Amino acid sequence: MGALENGDTCLTFDDALRCQYDVAMPILDELDLNAFFFIYTSIFTQNPDYLEIYRCFRHKCFANVNEFYDIFLDTFLSVSGLRRINIVREFEESNYLASFSFYSYEDRFFRYIRDVLLDKDAYDQIMIDMMRSKNYDYKKKRNKLFMTIRDLKYLKLNRHLIGLHSNSHPVDIYSLSYKKQYLDYIKNLNFLKKHL
């Protein structure tokens, strides 16, 4: 009791996505199952992190993800003035994310540019420019993409566990100082305590 045993399964959901509530919740309710929901909280503020909005954009507005990667790379090259051949060489020498076999070469290359070569502001600017060029209303999508505080209260009321997932969901949290990580998680905790 109180510990997992061999064969036990945990269901976890990250990022407070609305589809988890709309699709998974009815099934969890029907089967009387509880799950862990790890919530990042900047999405409930005036200054959200757009990680999941960017993900939605790249999968909804292009024929496939590789088309997005090609346009993203072209945009990055035009803004940075760097040469593709040099970036490819650096990326391949770095073996960036090579141990994560579920990422394709293209996934890893995109993440190398996003996480290593760009800072957050520069990445956000490229993505916002790309969304504008496709007339993608990212502010409107935000309201459809994420759960509400009311949804979080329903999860808690129905005995699901709500966990910390940082406030701003930085993709490179491991590279931040201990203090910055701590403060991001404290914001996350305080927000959830206040509303739940």
GROMACS .gro file of C-alpha atoms in nm:
model
  196
    1MET     CA    1   0.000   0.000   0.000
    2GLY     CA    2   0.133   0.344  -0.088
    3ALA     CA    3   0.401   0.217  -0.325
    4LEU     CA    4   0.406   0.105  -0.686
    5GLU     CA    5   0.466  -0.260  -0.756
    6ASN     CA    6   0.582  -0.443  -1.067
    7GLY     CA    7   0.306  -0.425  -1.324
    8ASP     CA    8   0.147  -0.109  -1.183
    9THR     CA    9   0.077   0.166  -1.434
   10CYS     CA   10   0.069   0.542  -1.386
   11LEU     CA   11  -0.119   0.765  -1.626
   12THR     CA   12   0.037   1.110  -1.656
   13PHE     CA   13  -0.065   1.414  -1.856
   14ASP     CA   14   0.152   1.723  -1.902
   15ASP     CA   15   0.084   2.088  -1.986
   16ALA     CA   16  -0.289   2.127  -1.904
   17LEU     CA   17  -0.399   2.070  -2.262
   18ARG     CA   18  -0.771   2.101  -2.323
   19CYS     CA   19  -0.776   1.780  -2.529
   20GLN     CA   20  -0.667   1.585  -2.220
   21TYR     CA   21  -0.974   1.714  -2.041
   22ASP     CA   22  -1.211   1.669  -2.335
   23VAL     CA   23  -1.086   1.328  -2.452
   24ALA     CA   24  -0.917   1.154  -2.159
   25MET     CA   25  -1.137   1.271  -1.870
   26PRO     CA   26  -1.457   1.099  -1.986
   27ILE     CA   27  -1.265   0.772  -2.023
   28LEU     CA   28  -1.095   0.811  -1.686
   29ASP     CA   29  -1.434   0.889  -1.527
   30GLU     CA   30  -1.602   0.592  -1.696
   31LEU     CA   31  -1.330   0.352  -1.580
   32ASP     CA   32  -1.305   0.515  -1.236
   33LEU     CA   33  -0.933   0.580  -1.286
   34ASN     CA   34  -0.723   0.860  -1.147
   35ALA     CA   35  -0.420   1.014  -1.313
   36PHE     CA   36  -0.141   1.264  -1.256
   37PHE     CA   37  -0.176   1.601  -1.429
   38PHE     CA   38   0.144   1.807  -1.438
   39ILE     CA   39   0.049   2.169  -1.495
   40TYR     CA   40   0.262   2.460  -1.609
   41THR     CA   41   0.098   2.778  -1.500
   42SER     CA   42   0.211   3.070  -1.714
   43ILE     CA   43  -0.072   2.975  -1.954
   44PHE     CA   44  -0.317   3.115  -1.699
   45THR     CA   45  -0.144   3.453  -1.687
   46GLN     CA   46  -0.111   3.757  -1.914
   47ASN     CA   47   0.240   3.646  -2.010
   48PRO     CA   48   0.212   3.280  -2.113
   49ASP     CA   49   0.483   3.062  -2.255
   50TYR     CA   50   0.380   2.960  -2.608
   51LEU     CA   51   0.554   2.620  -2.623
   52GLU     CA   52   0.231   2.426  -2.684
   53ILE     CA   53   0.088   2.695  -2.912
   54TYR     CA   54   0.401   2.667  -3.127
   55ARG     CA   55   0.362   2.289  -3.133
   56CYS     CA   56   0.000   2.319  -3.243
   57PHE     CA   57   0.096   2.570  -3.512
   58ARG     CA   58   0.367   2.352  -3.664
   59HIS     CA   59   0.137   2.050  -3.681
   60LYS     CA   60  -0.179   2.228  -3.802
   61CYS     CA   61  -0.052   2.482  -4.055
   62PHE     CA   62   0.188   2.275  -4.264
   63ALA     CA   63   0.151   1.966  -4.482
   64ASN     CA   64   0.383   1.786  -4.239
   65VAL     CA   65   0.630   1.875  -3.967
   66ASN     CA   66   0.928   1.860  -4.204
   67GLU     CA   67   0.773   2.137  -4.416
   68PHE     CA   68   0.762   2.348  -4.098
   69TYR     CA   69   1.125   2.260  -4.021
   70ASP     CA   70   1.235   2.366  -4.371
   71ILE     CA   71   1.061   2.704  -4.350
   72PHE     CA   72   1.182   2.755  -3.992
   73LEU     CA   73   1.541   2.686  -4.101
   74ASP     CA   74   1.514   2.924  -4.398
   75THR     CA   75   1.374   3.194  -4.168
   76PHE     CA   76   1.647   3.136  -3.911
   77LEU     CA   77   1.921   3.151  -4.176
   78SER     CA   78   1.785   3.477  -4.319
   79VAL     CA   79   1.770   3.638  -3.974
   80SER     CA   80   2.100   3.505  -3.839
   81GLY     CA   81   2.319   3.540  -4.148
   82LEU     CA   82   2.470   3.199  -4.067
   83ARG     CA   83   2.539   2.939  -4.335
   84ARG     CA   84   2.348   2.614  -4.342
   85ILE     CA   85   2.657   2.401  -4.402
   86ASN     CA   86   2.828   2.537  -4.090
   87ILE     CA   87   2.521   2.483  -3.871
   88VAL     CA   88   2.475   2.127  -3.998
   89ARG     CA   89   2.840   2.047  -3.926
   90GLU     CA   90   2.821   2.191  -3.572
   91PHE     CA   91   2.496   2.006  -3.506
   92GLU     CA   92   2.630   1.673  -3.627
   93GLU     CA   93   2.952   1.711  -3.428
   94SER     CA   94   2.752   1.791  -3.114
   95ASN     CA   95   2.541   1.471  -3.129
   96TYR     CA   96   2.265   1.688  -2.981
   97LEU     CA   97   1.986   1.469  -2.834
   98ALA     CA   98   2.132   1.164  -3.013
   99SER     CA   99   2.047   0.941  -2.717
  100PHE     CA  100   1.674   1.018  -2.765
  101SER     CA  101   1.592   0.766  -3.036
  102PHE     CA  102   1.229   0.879  -3.063
  103TYR     CA  103   1.344   1.208  -3.220
  104SER     CA  104   1.408   1.208  -3.594
  105TYR     CA  105   1.720   1.375  -3.733
  106GLU     CA  106   1.501   1.672  -3.831
  107ASP     CA  107   1.347   1.694  -3.481
  108ARG     CA  108   1.692   1.704  -3.325
  109PHE     CA  109   1.821   1.961  -3.574
  110PHE     CA  110   1.525   2.191  -3.507
  111ARG     CA  111   1.574   2.157  -3.131
  112TYR     CA  112   1.947   2.229  -3.169
  113ILE     CA  113   1.868   2.558  -3.341
  114ARG     CA  114   1.591   2.643  -3.092
  115ASP     CA  115   1.774   2.537  -2.774
  116VAL     CA  116   2.139   2.607  -2.853
  117LEU     CA  117   2.168   2.870  -3.125
  118LEU     CA  118   1.872   3.093  -3.037
  119ASP     CA  119   1.781   3.264  -2.716
  120LYS     CA  120   1.415   3.260  -2.613
  121ASP     CA  121   1.336   3.610  -2.744
  122ALA     CA  122   1.485   3.538  -3.088
  123TYR     CA  123   1.302   3.205  -3.111
  124ASP     CA  124   0.973   3.366  -3.007
  125GLN     CA  125   1.017   3.638  -3.271
  126ILE     CA  126   1.077   3.386  -3.550
  127MET     CA  127   0.772   3.184  -3.445
  128ILE     CA  128   0.548   3.490  -3.413
  129ASP     CA  129   0.657   3.611  -3.758
  130MET     CA  130   0.587   3.266  -3.904
  131MET     CA  131   0.243   3.254  -3.740
  132ARG     CA  132   0.157   3.599  -3.874
  133SER     CA  133   0.262   3.494  -4.224
  134LYS     CA  134   0.008   3.210  -4.201
  135ASN     CA  135  -0.261   3.432  -4.042
  136TYR     CA  136  -0.256   3.203  -3.740
  137ASP     CA  137  -0.429   3.380  -3.451
  138TYR     CA  138  -0.214   3.245  -3.169
  139LYS     CA  139  -0.388   3.455  -2.905
  140LYS     CA  140  -0.725   3.307  -2.996
  141LYS     CA  141  -0.584   2.953  -3.011
  142ARG     CA  142  -0.460   2.987  -2.655
  143ASN     CA  143  -0.817   2.984  -2.524
  144LYS     CA  144  -0.897   2.664  -2.713
  145LEU     CA  145  -0.574   2.480  -2.644
  146PHE     CA  146  -0.558   2.482  -2.264
  147MET     CA  147  -0.770   2.384  -1.969
  148THR     CA  148  -0.923   2.650  -1.749
  149ILE     CA  149  -0.885   2.693  -1.374
  150ARG     CA  150  -1.236   2.551  -1.346
  151ASP     CA  151  -1.115   2.237  -1.524
  152LEU     CA  152  -0.824   2.208  -1.280
  153LYS     CA  153  -1.068   2.231  -0.990
  154TYR     CA  154  -1.272   1.950  -1.144
  155LEU     CA  155  -0.958   1.734  -1.166
  156LYS     CA  156  -0.881   1.795  -0.799
  157LEU     CA  157  -1.241   1.736  -0.691
  158ASN     CA  158  -1.235   1.402  -0.872
  159ARG     CA  159  -0.922   1.282  -0.688
  160HIS     CA  160  -0.671   1.332  -0.970
  161LEU     CA  161  -0.327   1.442  -0.857
  162ILE     CA  162  -0.207   1.784  -0.969
  163GLY     CA  163   0.170   1.817  -0.996
  164LEU     CA  164   0.424   2.088  -1.062
  165HIS     CA  165   0.553   2.133  -1.417
  166SER     CA  166   0.723   2.472  -1.374
  167ASN     CA  167   0.565   2.809  -1.439
  168SER     CA  168   0.715   2.899  -1.774
  169HIS     CA  169   0.795   2.552  -1.913
  170PRO     CA  170   1.147   2.634  -2.036
  171VAL     CA  171   1.270   2.372  -2.282
  172ASP     CA  172   1.618   2.400  -2.135
  173ILE     CA  173   1.535   2.417  -1.765
  174TYR     CA  174   1.836   2.197  -1.686
  175SER     CA  175   2.064   2.474  -1.816
  176LEU     CA  176   1.916   2.738  -1.585
  177SER     CA  177   2.076   2.815  -1.250
  178TYR     CA  178   1.938   2.642  -0.944
  179LYS     CA  179   1.792   2.975  -0.828
  180LYS     CA  180   1.606   3.036  -1.157
  181GLN     CA  181   1.470   2.681  -1.158
  182TYR     CA  182   1.364   2.714  -0.795
  183LEU     CA  183   1.188   3.046  -0.853
  184ASP     CA  184   1.006   2.908  -1.157
  185TYR     CA  185   0.878   2.612  -0.957
  186ILE     CA  186   0.784   2.835  -0.660
  187LYS     CA  187   0.567   3.045  -0.897
  188ASN     CA  188   0.413   2.721  -1.023
  189LEU     CA  189   0.344   2.597  -0.669
  190ASN     CA  190   0.204   2.928  -0.544
  191PHE     CA  191  -0.033   2.960  -0.838
  192LEU     CA  192  -0.168   2.607  -0.791
  193LYS     CA  193  -0.201   2.653  -0.414
  194LYS     CA  194  -0.390   2.978  -0.463
  195HIS     CA  195  -0.640   2.833  -0.709
  196LEU     CA  196  -0.671   2.479  -0.578
   0.00000   0.00000   0.00000
